[in-house]
Structure formats: structure tokens, C-alpha cells
Tab-separated table of C-alpha atoms in Angstrom:
chain	number	residue	atom	x	y	z
A	1	MET	CA	0.118	0.036	0.429
A	2	THR	CA	1.116	3.206	-1.051
A	3	VAL	CA	0.106	6.902	-1.004
A	4	SER	CA	1.973	10.166	-3.136
A	5	GLN	CA	1.862	13.885	-1.718
A	6	ASP	CA	0.100	14.395	-4.618
A	7	PHE	CA	-2.767	12.317	-4.597
A	8	MET	CA	-3.150	13.452	-0.751
A	9	GLU	CA	-3.365	16.624	-1.574
A	10	PHE	CA	-6.159	15.785	-3.923
A	11	ALA	CA	-8.074	14.465	-2.313
A	12	CYS	CA	-7.668	17.393	0.535
A	13	GLU	CA	-9.320	19.905	-2.363
A	14	LEU	CA	-12.015	16.912	-3.591
A	15	PHE	CA	-13.317	17.266	-0.102
A	16	SER	CA	-13.105	20.952	0.620
A	17	GLY	CA	-17.095	21.609	0.608
A	18	LEU	CA	-16.673	19.972	4.050
A	19	GLY	CA	-14.696	22.459	5.309
A	20	PRO	CA	-11.106	21.678	6.117
A	21	THR	CA	-9.420	18.544	5.695
A	22	ARG	CA	-5.851	17.232	6.450
A	23	ALA	CA	-4.624	13.480	5.128
A	24	ARG	CA	-2.270	11.708	7.431
A	25	ARG	CA	0.202	9.076	6.194
A	26	MET	CA	-0.762	5.838	8.406
A	27	PHE	CA	0.239	2.038	7.708
A	28	GLY	CA	1.848	2.959	3.979
A	29	GLY	CA	-1.546	4.672	3.600
A	30	ALA	CA	-3.602	7.493	4.571
A	31	GLY	CA	-6.421	8.927	6.546
A	32	VAL	CA	-8.122	11.813	5.364
A	33	TYR	CA	-9.798	13.863	8.401
A	34	ALA	CA	-12.553	16.607	8.726
A	35	HIS	CA	-13.903	17.894	12.331
A	36	ASP	CA	-10.840	15.648	13.959
A	37	VAL	CA	-12.732	12.642	12.874
A	38	MET	CA	-11.196	9.749	10.104
A	39	PHE	CA	-14.194	9.447	7.265
A	40	ALA	CA	-11.881	8.105	4.419
A	41	LEU	CA	-8.778	6.461	3.958
A	42	ILE	CA	-6.326	6.230	0.651
A	43	ALA	CA	-4.222	3.146	-0.234
A	44	ASP	CA	-2.244	2.933	-3.782
A	45	ASP	CA	-3.869	6.527	-4.937
A	46	VAL	CA	-7.102	5.528	-4.551
A	47	ILE	CA	-10.026	7.212	-2.306
A	48	TYR	CA	-12.058	4.689	-0.052
A	49	ILE	CA	-14.870	6.171	1.993
A	50	LYS	CA	-15.939	5.300	5.681
A	51	ALA	CA	-19.325	3.217	4.836
A	52	GLU	CA	-22.073	0.798	6.693
A	53	GLY	CA	-25.608	0.227	6.216
A	54	ALA	CA	-27.380	2.454	3.731
A	55	LEU	CA	-24.845	4.017	2.709
A	56	ALA	CA	-22.069	1.001	2.029
A	57	GLU	CA	-25.488	-0.641	-0.035
A	58	ALA	CA	-25.659	2.380	-2.113
A	59	LEU	CA	-22.119	2.669	-2.683
A	60	GLU	CA	-21.978	-1.161	-3.987
A	61	ALA	CA	-25.046	-0.028	-6.031
A	62	GLU	CA	-22.981	1.920	-7.904
A	63	GLY	CA	-20.007	-0.575	-7.934
A	64	CYS	CA	-17.959	0.753	-5.231
A	65	GLU	CA	-15.573	-2.148	-4.264
A	66	ALA	CA	-14.787	-2.566	-0.448
A	67	PHE	CA	-11.445	-1.998	1.007
A	68	VAL	CA	-10.144	-5.136	1.872
A	69	PHE	CA	-6.738	-5.143	4.151
A	70	THR	CA	-4.872	-8.540	4.084
A	71	PRO	CA	-1.837	-8.929	7.153
A	72	LYS	CA	1.055	-10.458	6.199
A	73	SER	CA	0.029	-13.231	9.222
A	74	GLY	CA	-3.345	-13.251	8.487
A	75	ASP	CA	-6.942	-13.730	6.865
A	76	PRO	CA	-8.231	-10.853	4.681
A	77	ALA	CA	-10.723	-8.444	6.266
A	78	GLU	CA	-13.339	-5.702	5.096
A	79	MET	CA	-12.350	-2.692	6.685
A	80	GLY	CA	-15.547	-0.805	6.790
A	81	TYR	CA	-15.066	1.656	3.829
A	82	ARG	CA	-15.993	1.610	-0.047
A	83	ARG	CA	-14.275	3.040	-2.956
A	84	LEU	CA	-15.435	6.697	-3.843
A	85	PRO	CA	-17.304	6.184	-6.803
A	86	GLU	CA	-15.285	7.738	-10.098
A	87	ALA	CA	-17.323	10.345	-11.237
A	88	ALA	CA	-16.484	12.104	-8.186
A	89	LEU	CA	-12.980	12.243	-8.818
A	90	ASP	CA	-13.971	14.524	-11.222
A	91	GLU	CA	-16.521	16.336	-9.096
A	92	PRO	CA	-15.801	18.340	-6.000
A	93	GLU	CA	-19.215	18.665	-5.256
A	94	LEU	CA	-20.443	15.236	-5.920
A	95	ALA	CA	-17.441	13.973	-3.703
A	96	SER	CA	-18.436	15.967	-1.277
A	97	HIS	CA	-22.080	14.608	-1.360
A	98	TRP	CA	-20.550	11.215	-0.201
A	99	GLY	CA	-17.633	12.522	1.699
A	100	ARG	CA	-20.414	14.058	4.069
A	101	ARG	CA	-22.178	10.912	4.376
A	102	ALA	CA	-19.404	9.220	5.212
A	103	LEU	CA	-18.244	12.333	7.689
A	104	ASN	CA	-21.562	11.609	9.253
A	105	LEU	CA	-21.236	8.512	9.851
A	106	ALA	CA	-17.970	8.774	11.232
A	107	LEU	CA	-18.966	11.348	13.957
A	108	SER	CA	-21.578	8.918	14.783
A	109	LYS	CA	-19.359	6.397	15.882
A	110	LYS	CA	-17.440	8.816	18.013
A	111	ARG	CA	-20.124	9.784	20.167
């Protein structure tokens, strides 16, 4: 898993409709944060957003696969994140729509 600095900056700009965002490197990838909560992750220059329940179903209907992590000494595991729809990569307003839903989910989990 890798992530470039340019792509981290791109992701933060893409989600700028959510207010101030920041990306922080972690475990070879990066987490994307707003309001001090991680709502997205970047792995191999692909953006995944936090998704459960109805949001996960909506993303699955868009053809967005789940993020699966395979540790060196274990079985693959889904981490509760799904790929951001391709169309959202070119439309910050659409990215912010999906990102806001993921952020709301992350904020509800924090409480």
C-alpha cells in the first residue's frame, strides 16, 4: 500500500466542501480527516470512504468495491470502507456529497 503526497493533497481539495480537511500517513496509506475524525482512507492512490448500512449499499450499487486489508500473517478483512465512485473524482460537489455521508457516519461512531 502506498500513497503519494500529490494524491493526498488532491483528496483534501476534493473534499474541501466539507470544510478544512487534512490527510495523515498511516500504515503505508493515509487517513483523511475532517472535524478531527477520519472519514476516508487512501491506499495505492485510491480513495475509500467510511461506509456501513445504507451508505455501503448505495456505494455497492454504484459498483464501488470494499477496501480489503490483508495482514502479512492473517486472513483478508473488510475494514468498513468502500471506494469513492469514479464520477466523484472529477466533481468536487459529488465527492463532498459522498464524503459528507461518510463523515456523518464517522461522527456518529465517535459519539
